[in-house]
Amino acid sequence: MAETYTSNLHIEKASSSRLQDVNFKDLAFGVTFTDHMFMCDFVDGQWQQPKIVPYGPMPMEPSARVFHYGQAVFEGMKAYKDEQGDVFLFRPEENFKRINKSCARLAMPEFPEDYFFEGLNTLLNLDKDWIQSGVGNSLYVRPFAIATEPIISAAPSETYRFMIICSPVSPYYKGKVKVVIAEHFSRSADGGVGFAKAAGNYAAQFYPTKLAQQKGFQQVIWTDSSTHSYLEEAGTMNVFFRINDTLITAPTSDRILDGVTRKSVIQLAKDNNINVEVRPIKVQEIVDAANNGSLKEIFGSGTAAVISEISAFEYQDKIYELDDLGTTGYAAKMKKEMLHIQHNLAEDKHNWRYPVK
Ligand code: COI
């Protein structure tokens, strides 16, 4: 757990808001940013005074280690507004714990919990007019940390910057998603950084994902790097398979991200008396299930993606299409329940909602 610091958050407000320029009916994911951002520098072995300042460019040395060695980690969270105007986050303690796990793996200093939550609450209060109420609307919150030391020898930085920026968003995937099952490229390997939200995990996916997109698919489902015979995750989402009435997802490991939405889906499924199996899944098992009609659904789960239905997958040059179950599928049910909890429209029996203070 990170050391405790007594914060002395400094706030510099933006002189005017850009809010009136935003068309909330036509938002592309992650393009528009709110008026303020949080930042805190690590210098001389300590986190310095945290600050909230107007969102904008920041000077950095071209030699900053982040540009050369990718020493960078991030998180994704969402803030929601209910009809009364109250703002909530969803299980932010999980994101806080995970960014510090990611930091530890990338040899970066952990960020103090009280700085994180004070910064987050203050930032969301300052920029709360950017959050639209209504299911489907949210403010994507992106905490991240980067190595800032201007030295290009290949070693961990002595200085870092921790930041939080916020972006009003609509759903990440518009409509259903088609995926390619990886047969050659890998996202992660045993002993690697696959479990961490390391920036480089995403960069490594871009080229194979681009190849998939050129064939008309949106994403890749990654398989284990040694045999390519076990299904793992989709990079921006963890993945669930429904065979008959059983929901199956891969266990987390040092190759797979321990998704907050993933663990919430597992809990919601159990609450609904749906049989859930967390176990290794062979690609062949899913291909066989698709061939014999027992594969009913595949869906991804993630903060940005929420729950996204997968309508088809490609494996060994063959495309397998899934039936559209509409509102009767497990994906639709889980998505509705999750969104209703997040938007304060349903009972929150696991205490997942975090009221922004
Ligand atoms: C998230 O769901 O927050 C993610 O990390 C996906 C992101 C890379 C768009």
mmCIF file of C-alpha atoms and ligand atoms in Angstrom:
data_model
loop_
_atom_site.group_PDB
_atom_site.id
_atom_site.type_symbol
_atom_site.label_atom_id
_atom_site.label_comp_id
_atom_site.label_asym_id
_atom_site.label_seq_id
_atom_site.Cartn_x
_atom_site.Cartn_y
_atom_site.Cartn_z
ATOM 1 C CA MET A 1 0.000 0.000 0.000
ATOM 2 C CA ALA A 2 1.267 3.428 -0.798
ATOM 3 C CA GLU A 3 2.724 5.657 1.881
ATOM 4 C CA THR A 4 0.344 8.185 3.424
ATOM 5 C CA TYR A 5 0.982 11.845 2.727
ATOM 6 C CA THR A 6 -0.909 14.804 4.083
ATOM 7 C CA SER A 7 -2.066 16.539 0.997
ATOM 8 C CA ASN A 8 -2.061 20.245 0.352
ATOM 9 C CA LEU A 9 -3.812 20.256 -2.980
ATOM 10 C CA HIS A 10 -3.201 23.432 -4.922
ATOM 11 C CA ILE A 11 -5.971 24.481 -7.306
ATOM 12 C CA GLU A 12 -5.601 26.814 -10.256
ATOM 13 C CA LYS A 13 -8.964 27.243 -11.954
ATOM 14 C CA ALA A 14 -9.409 27.702 -15.695
ATOM 15 C CA SER A 15 -10.270 31.315 -16.527
ATOM 16 C CA SER A 16 -13.185 30.190 -18.727
ATOM 17 C CA SER A 17 -14.869 26.898 -19.527
ATOM 18 C CA ARG A 18 -14.833 25.141 -22.919
ATOM 19 C CA LEU A 19 -18.010 23.278 -22.013
ATOM 20 C CA GLN A 20 -20.319 25.309 -24.267
ATOM 21 C CA ASP A 21 -18.298 24.181 -27.346
ATOM 22 C CA VAL A 22 -19.036 20.481 -26.740
ATOM 23 C CA ASN A 23 -21.676 18.612 -28.704
ATOM 24 C CA PHE A 24 -22.620 15.864 -26.244
ATOM 25 C CA LYS A 25 -24.787 14.189 -28.907
ATOM 26 C CA ASP A 26 -21.772 13.497 -31.075
ATOM 27 C CA LEU A 27 -18.850 12.467 -28.896
ATOM 28 C CA ALA A 28 -16.035 10.315 -30.225
ATOM 29 C CA PHE A 29 -14.310 8.329 -27.466
ATOM 30 C CA GLY A 30 -11.438 10.142 -25.754
ATOM 31 C CA VAL A 31 -11.242 13.187 -28.002
ATOM 32 C CA THR A 32 -12.678 15.929 -25.779
ATOM 33 C CA PHE A 33 -11.201 16.821 -22.377
ATOM 34 C CA THR A 34 -12.633 18.742 -19.444
ATOM 35 C CA ASP A 35 -11.382 22.100 -18.171
ATOM 36 C CA HIS A 36 -8.969 20.799 -15.522
ATOM 37 C CA MET A 37 -6.366 18.120 -14.885
ATOM 38 C CA PHE A 38 -4.657 16.767 -11.798
ATOM 39 C CA MET A 39 -0.884 16.390 -11.581
ATOM 40 C CA CYS A 40 1.716 15.508 -9.028
ATOM 41 C CA ASP A 41 5.466 15.136 -9.527
ATOM 42 C CA PHE A 42 7.794 12.649 -7.878
ATOM 43 C CA VAL A 43 11.148 14.328 -7.221
ATOM 44 C CA ASP A 44 13.943 13.601 -4.739
ATOM 45 C CA GLY A 45 12.311 10.323 -3.751
ATOM 46 C CA GLN A 46 8.991 11.969 -2.748
ATOM 47 C CA TRP A 47 5.643 12.916 -4.202
ATOM 48 C CA GLN A 48 5.495 16.714 -4.225
ATOM 49 C CA GLN A 49 2.519 19.023 -3.740
ATOM 50 C CA PRO A 50 -0.382 17.820 -5.914
ATOM 51 C CA LYS A 51 -2.048 20.368 -8.190
ATOM 52 C CA ILE A 52 -5.162 20.843 -10.255
ATOM 53 C CA VAL A 53 -4.533 23.153 -13.195
ATOM 54 C CA PRO A 54 -6.322 24.063 -16.442
ATOM 55 C CA TYR A 55 -6.163 21.189 -18.963
ATOM 56 C CA GLY A 56 -3.548 21.855 -21.600
ATOM 57 C CA PRO A 57 -0.156 21.017 -23.097
ATOM 58 C CA MET A 58 2.794 20.654 -20.758
ATOM 59 C CA PRO A 59 6.476 21.144 -21.502
ATOM 60 C CA MET A 60 8.650 18.020 -21.340
ATOM 61 C CA GLU A 61 12.218 17.232 -22.235
ATOM 62 C CA PRO A 62 12.500 15.105 -25.407
ATOM 63 C CA SER A 63 14.888 12.926 -23.410
ATOM 64 C CA ALA A 64 12.219 12.083 -20.789
ATOM 65 C CA ARG A 65 12.518 8.355 -20.230
ATOM 66 C CA VAL A 66 8.841 7.709 -20.996
ATOM 67 C CA PHE A 67 9.465 8.546 -24.661
ATOM 68 C CA HIS A 68 12.314 6.071 -24.970
ATOM 69 C CA TYR A 69 11.464 3.125 -22.738
ATOM 70 C CA GLY A 70 7.702 3.367 -22.306
ATOM 71 C CA GLN A 71 7.824 3.550 -18.529
ATOM 72 C CA ALA A 72 4.152 4.477 -18.300
ATOM 73 C CA VAL A 73 1.017 3.008 -16.720
ATOM 74 C CA PHE A 74 -2.615 4.070 -16.738
ATOM 75 C CA GLU A 75 -6.121 3.318 -15.513
ATOM 76 C CA GLY A 76 -9.622 3.736 -16.877
ATOM 77 C CA MET A 77 -12.576 4.641 -14.680
ATOM 78 C CA LYS A 78 -15.941 6.279 -15.280
ATOM 79 C CA ALA A 79 -17.973 8.867 -13.388
ATOM 80 C CA TYR A 80 -21.775 8.868 -13.723
ATOM 81 C CA LYS A 81 -24.414 11.442 -12.813
ATOM 82 C CA ASP A 82 -27.872 10.439 -11.605
ATOM 83 C CA GLU A 83 -31.095 12.362 -12.244
ATOM 84 C CA GLN A 84 -30.627 14.279 -8.956
ATOM 85 C CA GLY A 85 -27.219 15.523 -10.132
ATOM 86 C CA ASP A 86 -25.187 13.365 -7.736
ATOM 87 C CA VAL A 87 -21.941 11.969 -9.137
ATOM 88 C CA PHE A 88 -20.675 8.420 -8.618
ATOM 89 C CA LEU A 89 -17.634 6.391 -9.514
ATOM 90 C CA PHE A 90 -17.689 2.603 -9.847
ATOM 91 C CA ARG A 91 -15.301 0.688 -7.552
ATOM 92 C CA PRO A 92 -12.477 3.277 -7.800
ATOM 93 C CA GLU A 93 -10.547 1.581 -4.982
ATOM 94 C CA GLU A 94 -9.941 -1.288 -7.428
ATOM 95 C CA ASN A 95 -8.406 1.059 -9.985
ATOM 96 C CA PHE A 96 -6.289 2.687 -7.310
ATOM 97 C CA LYS A 97 -4.925 -0.686 -6.164
ATOM 98 C CA ARG A 98 -4.311 -1.774 -9.738
ATOM 99 C CA ILE A 99 -2.390 1.330 -10.830
ATOM 100 C CA ASN A 100 -0.050 0.803 -7.906
ATOM 101 C CA LYS A 101 0.420 -2.855 -8.899
ATOM 102 C CA SER A 102 1.192 -1.677 -12.419
ATOM 103 C CA CYS A 103 3.631 0.918 -11.022
ATOM 104 C CA ALA A 104 5.424 -1.728 -8.966
ATOM 105 C CA ARG A 105 5.866 -3.964 -12.041
ATOM 106 C CA LEU A 106 7.261 -1.085 -14.101
ATOM 107 C CA ALA A 107 9.677 -0.065 -11.289
ATOM 108 C CA MET A 108 7.713 3.133 -10.664
ATOM 109 C CA PRO A 109 6.860 4.546 -7.218
ATOM 110 C CA GLU A 110 3.402 3.843 -5.832
ATOM 111 C CA PHE A 111 1.045 6.815 -5.586
ATOM 112 C CA PRO A 112 -0.393 7.753 -2.154
ATOM 113 C CA GLU A 113 -4.035 6.817 -1.614
ATOM 114 C CA ASP A 114 -5.068 10.099 0.007
ATOM 115 C CA TYR A 115 -3.529 12.157 -2.818
ATOM 116 C CA PHE A 116 -5.364 9.985 -5.340
ATOM 117 C CA PHE A 117 -8.814 10.254 -3.777
ATOM 118 C CA GLU A 118 -8.546 13.906 -2.812
ATOM 119 C CA GLY A 119 -7.381 14.767 -6.330
ATOM 120 C CA LEU A 120 -10.084 12.656 -7.938
ATOM 121 C CA ASN A 121 -12.936 14.039 -5.818
ATOM 122 C CA THR A 122 -11.796 17.649 -6.230
ATOM 123 C CA LEU A 123 -11.282 17.298 -9.981
ATOM 124 C CA LEU A 124 -14.701 15.696 -10.481
ATOM 125 C CA ASN A 125 -16.344 18.393 -8.391
ATOM 126 C CA LEU A 126 -14.687 21.132 -10.413
ATOM 127 C CA ASP A 127 -15.641 19.533 -13.739
ATOM 128 C CA LYS A 128 -18.967 17.942 -12.803
ATOM 129 C CA ASP A 129 -20.934 20.023 -15.305
ATOM 130 C CA TRP A 130 -19.159 17.955 -17.971
ATOM 131 C CA ILE A 131 -20.993 14.826 -16.816
ATOM 132 C CA GLN A 132 -24.325 14.225 -18.499
ATOM 133 C CA SER A 133 -26.971 12.234 -16.672
ATOM 134 C CA GLY A 134 -28.726 9.341 -18.409
ATOM 135 C CA VAL A 135 -27.741 5.750 -19.060
ATOM 136 C CA GLY A 136 -25.028 5.593 -21.719
ATOM 137 C CA ASN A 137 -23.445 8.926 -20.738
ATOM 138 C CA SER A 138 -20.364 9.092 -18.558
ATOM 139 C CA LEU A 139 -17.116 10.878 -17.925
ATOM 140 C CA TYR A 140 -14.122 8.656 -18.655
ATOM 141 C CA VAL A 141 -11.451 9.282 -16.038
ATOM 142 C CA ARG A 142 -7.876 8.488 -17.034
ATOM 143 C CA PRO A 143 -5.267 8.394 -14.247
ATOM 144 C CA PHE A 144 -1.749 7.741 -15.555
ATOM 145 C CA ALA A 145 1.872 7.972 -14.529
ATOM 146 C CA ILE A 146 4.938 8.620 -16.675
ATOM 147 C CA ALA A 147 8.714 8.652 -16.262
ATOM 148 C CA THR A 148 9.928 12.239 -16.675
ATOM 149 C CA GLU A 149 13.650 12.094 -15.977
ATOM 150 C CA PRO A 150 15.563 13.581 -18.946
ATOM 151 C CA ILE A 151 18.168 10.822 -19.285
ATOM 152 C CA ILE A 152 18.210 8.224 -22.040
ATOM 153 C CA SER A 153 20.208 5.467 -20.409
ATOM 154 C CA ALA A 154 18.028 2.370 -20.096
ATOM 155 C CA ALA A 155 17.183 2.499 -16.402
ATOM 156 C CA PRO A 156 14.162 3.408 -14.295
ATOM 157 C CA SER A 157 13.530 7.109 -13.945
ATOM 158 C CA GLU A 158 14.266 8.999 -10.748
ATOM 159 C CA THR A 159 11.373 11.402 -11.456
ATOM 160 C CA TYR A 160 7.736 10.792 -12.433
ATOM 161 C CA ARG A 161 4.474 12.623 -13.033
ATOM 162 C CA PHE A 162 1.105 11.227 -11.932
ATOM 163 C CA MET A 163 -1.902 12.779 -13.671
ATOM 164 C CA ILE A 164 -5.662 12.483 -14.020
ATOM 165 C CA ILE A 165 -7.473 13.775 -17.094
ATOM 166 C CA CYS A 166 -11.187 13.407 -17.867
ATOM 167 C CA SER A 167 -13.129 12.986 -21.089
ATOM 168 C CA PRO A 168 -16.910 12.945 -21.628
ATOM 169 C CA VAL A 169 -17.740 9.812 -23.603
ATOM 170 C CA SER A 170 -20.432 7.763 -25.233
ATOM 171 C CA PRO A 171 -20.072 3.961 -25.720
ATOM 172 C CA TYR A 172 -16.618 2.791 -26.922
ATOM 173 C CA TYR A 173 -17.894 0.353 -29.531
ATOM 174 C CA LYS A 174 -20.834 1.540 -31.575
ATOM 175 C CA GLY A 175 -22.689 -1.684 -32.197
ATOM 176 C CA LYS A 176 -21.448 -5.242 -32.100
ATOM 177 C CA VAL A 177 -17.836 -6.269 -32.350
ATOM 178 C CA LYS A 178 -16.241 -8.837 -34.663
ATOM 179 C CA VAL A 179 -12.972 -10.391 -33.544
ATOM 180 C CA VAL A 180 -10.082 -12.413 -34.900
ATOM 181 C CA ILE A 181 -8.609 -15.132 -32.671
ATOM 182 C CA ALA A 182 -4.827 -14.693 -32.536
ATOM 183 C CA GLU A 183 -2.839 -17.515 -34.117
ATOM 184 C CA HIS A 184 0.563 -15.883 -34.410
ATOM 185 C CA PHE A 185 0.935 -12.598 -32.512
ATOM 186 C CA SER A 186 0.895 -12.398 -28.713
ATOM 187 C CA ARG A 187 -0.126 -9.680 -26.293
ATOM 188 C CA SER A 188 1.672 -11.000 -23.233
ATOM 189 C CA ALA A 189 3.658 -13.897 -21.878
ATOM 190 C CA ASP A 190 4.323 -15.635 -18.562
ATOM 191 C CA GLY A 191 6.427 -13.426 -16.336
ATOM 192 C CA GLY A 192 5.631 -10.388 -18.463
ATOM 193 C CA VAL A 193 3.464 -7.320 -17.890
ATOM 194 C CA GLY A 194 0.130 -8.526 -19.297
ATOM 195 C CA PHE A 195 -1.636 -8.142 -15.935
ATOM 196 C CA ALA A 196 -0.522 -4.515 -15.646
ATOM 197 C CA LYS A 197 -2.062 -1.551 -17.416
ATOM 198 C CA ALA A 198 1.283 -0.739 -18.950
ATOM 199 C CA ALA A 199 1.062 1.634 -21.920
ATOM 200 C CA GLY A 200 3.274 -0.688 -23.978
ATOM 201 C CA ASN A 201 0.745 -3.537 -23.713
ATOM 202 C CA TYR A 202 -1.561 -1.457 -25.869
ATOM 203 C CA ALA A 203 1.077 -0.298 -28.351
ATOM 204 C CA ALA A 204 2.054 -3.945 -28.927
ATOM 205 C CA GLN A 205 -1.515 -4.739 -29.991
ATOM 206 C CA PHE A 206 -1.908 -1.969 -32.534
ATOM 207 C CA TYR A 207 -0.220 -3.688 -35.474
ATOM 208 C CA PRO A 208 -2.036 -7.060 -35.231
ATOM 209 C CA THR A 209 -5.289 -5.188 -34.521
ATOM 210 C CA LYS A 210 -4.710 -3.057 -37.621
ATOM 211 C CA LEU A 211 -4.338 -6.238 -39.680
ATOM 212 C CA ALA A 212 -7.619 -7.510 -38.196
ATOM 213 C CA GLN A 213 -9.319 -4.190 -38.977
ATOM 214 C CA GLN A 214 -8.167 -4.363 -42.584
ATOM 215 C CA LYS A 215 -10.153 -7.616 -42.828
ATOM 216 C CA GLY A 216 -13.277 -5.991 -41.328
ATOM 217 C CA PHE A 217 -12.839 -6.994 -37.663
ATOM 218 C CA GLN A 218 -12.531 -4.574 -34.740
ATOM 219 C CA GLN A 219 -10.448 -6.502 -32.224
ATOM 220 C CA VAL A 220 -8.215 -9.500 -31.618
ATOM 221 C CA ILE A 221 -8.865 -12.111 -28.943
ATOM 222 C CA TRP A 222 -5.417 -12.973 -27.672
ATOM 223 C CA THR A 223 -4.398 -16.544 -27.010
ATOM 224 C CA ASP A 224 -1.619 -17.903 -24.799
ATOM 225 C CA SER A 225 1.762 -17.051 -26.273
ATOM 226 C CA SER A 226 3.254 -20.545 -26.105
ATOM 227 C CA THR A 227 0.582 -22.662 -27.831
ATOM 228 C CA HIS A 228 -2.043 -20.169 -29.130
ATOM 229 C CA SER A 229 -4.631 -22.717 -28.097
ATOM 230 C CA TYR A 230 -6.164 -21.002 -25.018
ATOM 231 C CA LEU A 231 -8.349 -17.892 -25.166
ATOM 232 C CA GLU A 232 -7.229 -15.024 -22.940
ATOM 233 C CA GLU A 233 -8.484 -11.440 -23.372
ATOM 234 C CA ALA A 234 -9.291 -8.928 -26.067
ATOM 235 C CA GLY A 235 -6.906 -6.154 -25.055
ATOM 236 C CA THR A 236 -9.517 -3.484 -24.428
ATOM 237 C CA MET A 237 -11.808 -6.044 -22.763
ATOM 238 C CA ASN A 238 -11.851 -9.321 -20.839
ATOM 239 C CA VAL A 239 -13.911 -11.959 -22.653
ATOM 240 C CA PHE A 240 -16.849 -14.180 -21.647
ATOM 241 C CA PHE A 241 -18.177 -17.180 -23.575
ATOM 242 C CA ARG A 242 -21.637 -18.629 -23.009
ATOM 243 C CA ILE A 243 -21.958 -22.314 -23.831
ATOM 244 C CA ASN A 244 -25.568 -23.415 -23.323
ATOM 245 C CA ASP A 245 -26.363 -21.665 -20.029
ATOM 246 C CA THR A 246 -22.851 -21.565 -18.573
ATOM 247 C CA LEU A 247 -20.722 -18.446 -18.664
ATOM 248 C CA ILE A 248 -16.994 -19.123 -18.988
ATOM 249 C CA THR A 249 -14.072 -16.735 -18.673
ATOM 250 C CA ALA A 250 -10.329 -17.267 -18.408
ATOM 251 C CA PRO A 251 -8.711 -17.010 -14.970
ATOM 252 C CA THR A 252 -6.560 -13.934 -14.389
ATOM 253 C CA SER A 253 -2.830 -14.554 -14.445
ATOM 254 C CA ASP A 254 0.281 -12.536 -15.053
ATOM 255 C CA ARG A 255 -0.801 -12.474 -18.705
ATOM 256 C CA ILE A 256 -4.372 -11.228 -18.223
ATOM 257 C CA LEU A 257 -5.725 -7.952 -16.823
ATOM 258 C CA ASP A 258 -7.738 -8.327 -13.628
ATOM 259 C CA GLY A 259 -10.656 -6.310 -15.012
ATOM 260 C CA VAL A 260 -12.967 -4.465 -12.619
ATOM 261 C CA THR A 261 -15.900 -4.970 -14.983
ATOM 262 C CA ARG A 262 -14.874 -8.628 -15.401
ATOM 263 C CA LYS A 263 -15.083 -9.343 -11.683
ATOM 264 C CA SER A 264 -18.341 -7.396 -11.434
ATOM 265 C CA VAL A 265 -19.863 -9.478 -14.272
ATOM 266 C CA ILE A 266 -18.831 -12.687 -12.503
ATOM 267 C CA GLN A 267 -20.553 -11.453 -9.322
ATOM 268 C CA LEU A 268 -23.702 -10.298 -11.152
ATOM 269 C CA ALA A 269 -23.925 -13.630 -12.943
ATOM 270 C CA LYS A 270 -23.724 -15.447 -9.609
ATOM 271 C CA ASP A 271 -26.379 -13.103 -8.176
ATOM 272 C CA ASN A 272 -28.581 -14.165 -11.109
ATOM 273 C CA ASN A 273 -27.931 -17.871 -10.444
ATOM 274 C CA ILE A 274 -26.064 -18.171 -13.726
ATOM 275 C CA ASN A 275 -23.467 -20.921 -13.653
ATOM 276 C CA VAL A 276 -20.024 -19.280 -14.033
ATOM 277 C CA GLU A 277 -16.817 -21.160 -14.728
ATOM 278 C CA VAL A 278 -13.490 -19.367 -14.372
ATOM 279 C CA ARG A 279 -11.081 -21.731 -16.105
ATOM 280 C CA PRO A 280 -8.762 -22.059 -19.086
ATOM 281 C CA ILE A 281 -10.788 -22.164 -22.340
ATOM 282 C CA LYS A 282 -9.442 -23.922 -25.409
ATOM 283 C CA VAL A 283 -10.054 -22.259 -28.753
ATOM 284 C CA GLN A 284 -11.131 -25.689 -29.991
ATOM 285 C CA GLU A 285 -13.850 -25.865 -27.344
ATOM 286 C CA ILE A 286 -15.374 -22.626 -28.653
ATOM 287 C CA VAL A 287 -15.037 -23.718 -32.282
ATOM 288 C CA ASP A 288 -16.732 -27.046 -31.454
ATOM 289 C CA ALA A 289 -19.475 -25.227 -29.527
ATOM 290 C CA ALA A 290 -20.002 -22.857 -32.477
ATOM 291 C CA ASN A 291 -20.260 -25.858 -34.809
ATOM 292 C CA ASN A 292 -22.703 -27.815 -32.655
ATOM 293 C CA GLY A 293 -24.871 -24.806 -31.774
ATOM 294 C CA SER A 294 -24.117 -24.721 -28.047
ATOM 295 C CA LEU A 295 -22.137 -21.446 -28.278
ATOM 296 C CA LYS A 296 -24.829 -18.895 -27.507
ATOM 297 C CA GLU A 297 -22.878 -15.705 -26.846
ATOM 298 C CA ILE A 298 -19.472 -14.090 -26.622
ATOM 299 C CA PHE A 299 -19.067 -10.709 -25.016
ATOM 300 C CA GLY A 300 -16.296 -8.450 -23.785
ATOM 301 C CA SER A 301 -16.229 -6.497 -20.529
ATOM 302 C CA GLY A 302 -14.241 -3.387 -19.700
ATOM 303 C CA THR A 303 -14.575 0.132 -18.338
ATOM 304 C CA ALA A 304 -14.576 1.781 -21.736
ATOM 305 C CA ALA A 305 -16.409 -1.039 -23.510
ATOM 306 C CA VAL A 306 -18.855 -1.742 -20.600
ATOM 307 C CA ILE A 307 -20.256 -4.982 -22.016
ATOM 308 C CA SER A 308 -19.892 -5.373 -25.749
ATOM 309 C CA GLU A 309 -21.482 -8.218 -27.634
ATOM 310 C CA ILE A 310 -19.283 -10.068 -30.108
ATOM 311 C CA SER A 311 -21.226 -11.024 -33.206
ATOM 312 C CA ALA A 312 -18.597 -13.098 -35.023
ATOM 313 C CA PHE A 313 -15.092 -14.492 -34.716
ATOM 314 C CA GLU A 314 -12.538 -15.615 -37.250
ATOM 315 C CA TYR A 315 -10.269 -18.571 -36.629
ATOM 316 C CA GLN A 316 -8.085 -20.403 -39.157
ATOM 317 C CA ASP A 317 -9.617 -18.359 -41.993
ATOM 318 C CA LYS A 318 -13.159 -19.413 -41.121
ATOM 319 C CA ILE A 319 -15.763 -16.966 -39.821
ATOM 320 C CA TYR A 320 -18.202 -18.113 -37.135
ATOM 321 C CA GLU A 321 -21.316 -15.954 -36.737
ATOM 322 C CA LEU A 322 -23.352 -15.791 -33.542
ATOM 323 C CA ASP A 323 -27.119 -15.342 -33.341
ATOM 324 C CA ASP A 324 -28.392 -11.985 -32.176
ATOM 325 C CA LEU A 325 -30.143 -12.694 -28.877
ATOM 326 C CA GLY A 326 -31.218 -9.063 -28.469
ATOM 327 C CA THR A 327 -32.415 -8.211 -24.989
ATOM 328 C CA THR A 328 -32.730 -11.886 -24.000
ATOM 329 C CA GLY A 329 -28.984 -12.602 -23.926
ATOM 330 C CA TYR A 330 -26.793 -12.697 -20.854
ATOM 331 C CA ALA A 331 -24.743 -9.812 -22.277
ATOM 332 C CA ALA A 332 -27.801 -7.557 -22.510
ATOM 333 C CA LYS A 333 -28.930 -8.547 -19.023
ATOM 334 C CA MET A 334 -25.516 -8.003 -17.426
ATOM 335 C CA LYS A 335 -25.079 -4.688 -19.261
ATOM 336 C CA LYS A 336 -28.435 -3.366 -18.097
ATOM 337 C CA GLU A 337 -27.832 -4.397 -14.491
ATOM 338 C CA MET A 338 -24.329 -2.951 -14.486
ATOM 339 C CA LEU A 339 -25.419 0.382 -15.999
ATOM 340 C CA HIS A 340 -28.332 0.662 -13.578
ATOM 341 C CA ILE A 341 -26.026 0.160 -10.607
ATOM 342 C CA GLN A 342 -23.515 2.638 -12.025
ATOM 343 C CA HIS A 343 -26.190 5.295 -12.661
ATOM 344 C CA ASN A 344 -27.810 4.901 -9.224
ATOM 345 C CA LEU A 345 -30.946 3.379 -10.721
ATOM 346 C CA ALA A 346 -30.706 0.025 -8.930
ATOM 347 C CA GLU A 347 -29.861 -1.348 -5.528
ATOM 348 C CA ASP A 348 -26.111 -1.570 -4.958
ATOM 349 C CA LYS A 349 -25.875 -4.605 -2.754
ATOM 350 C CA HIS A 350 -22.102 -5.025 -3.122
ATOM 351 C CA ASN A 351 -21.307 -1.379 -2.335
ATOM 352 C CA TRP A 352 -19.715 -0.749 -5.705
ATOM 353 C CA ARG A 353 -20.966 2.815 -6.086
ATOM 354 C CA TYR A 354 -18.648 5.495 -4.717
ATOM 355 C CA PRO A 355 -20.363 8.855 -4.171
ATOM 356 C CA VAL A 356 -18.056 11.672 -5.227
ATOM 357 C CA LYS A 357 -17.584 13.884 -2.202
HETATM 358 C C1 COI B 1 -10.578 0.814 -20.348
HETATM 359 O O1 COI B 1 -11.576 0.119 -20.463
HETATM 360 O O2 COI B 1 -10.509 1.730 -19.525
HETATM 361 C C2 COI B 1 -9.420 0.532 -21.173
HETATM 362 O O3 COI B 1 -8.355 0.441 -20.683
HETATM 363 C C3 COI B 1 -9.601 0.509 -22.611
HETATM 364 C C4 COI B 1 -8.894 1.683 -23.210
HETATM 365 C C5 COI B 1 -7.557 1.255 -23.702
HETATM 366 C C6 COI B 1 -9.694 2.387 -24.211
#
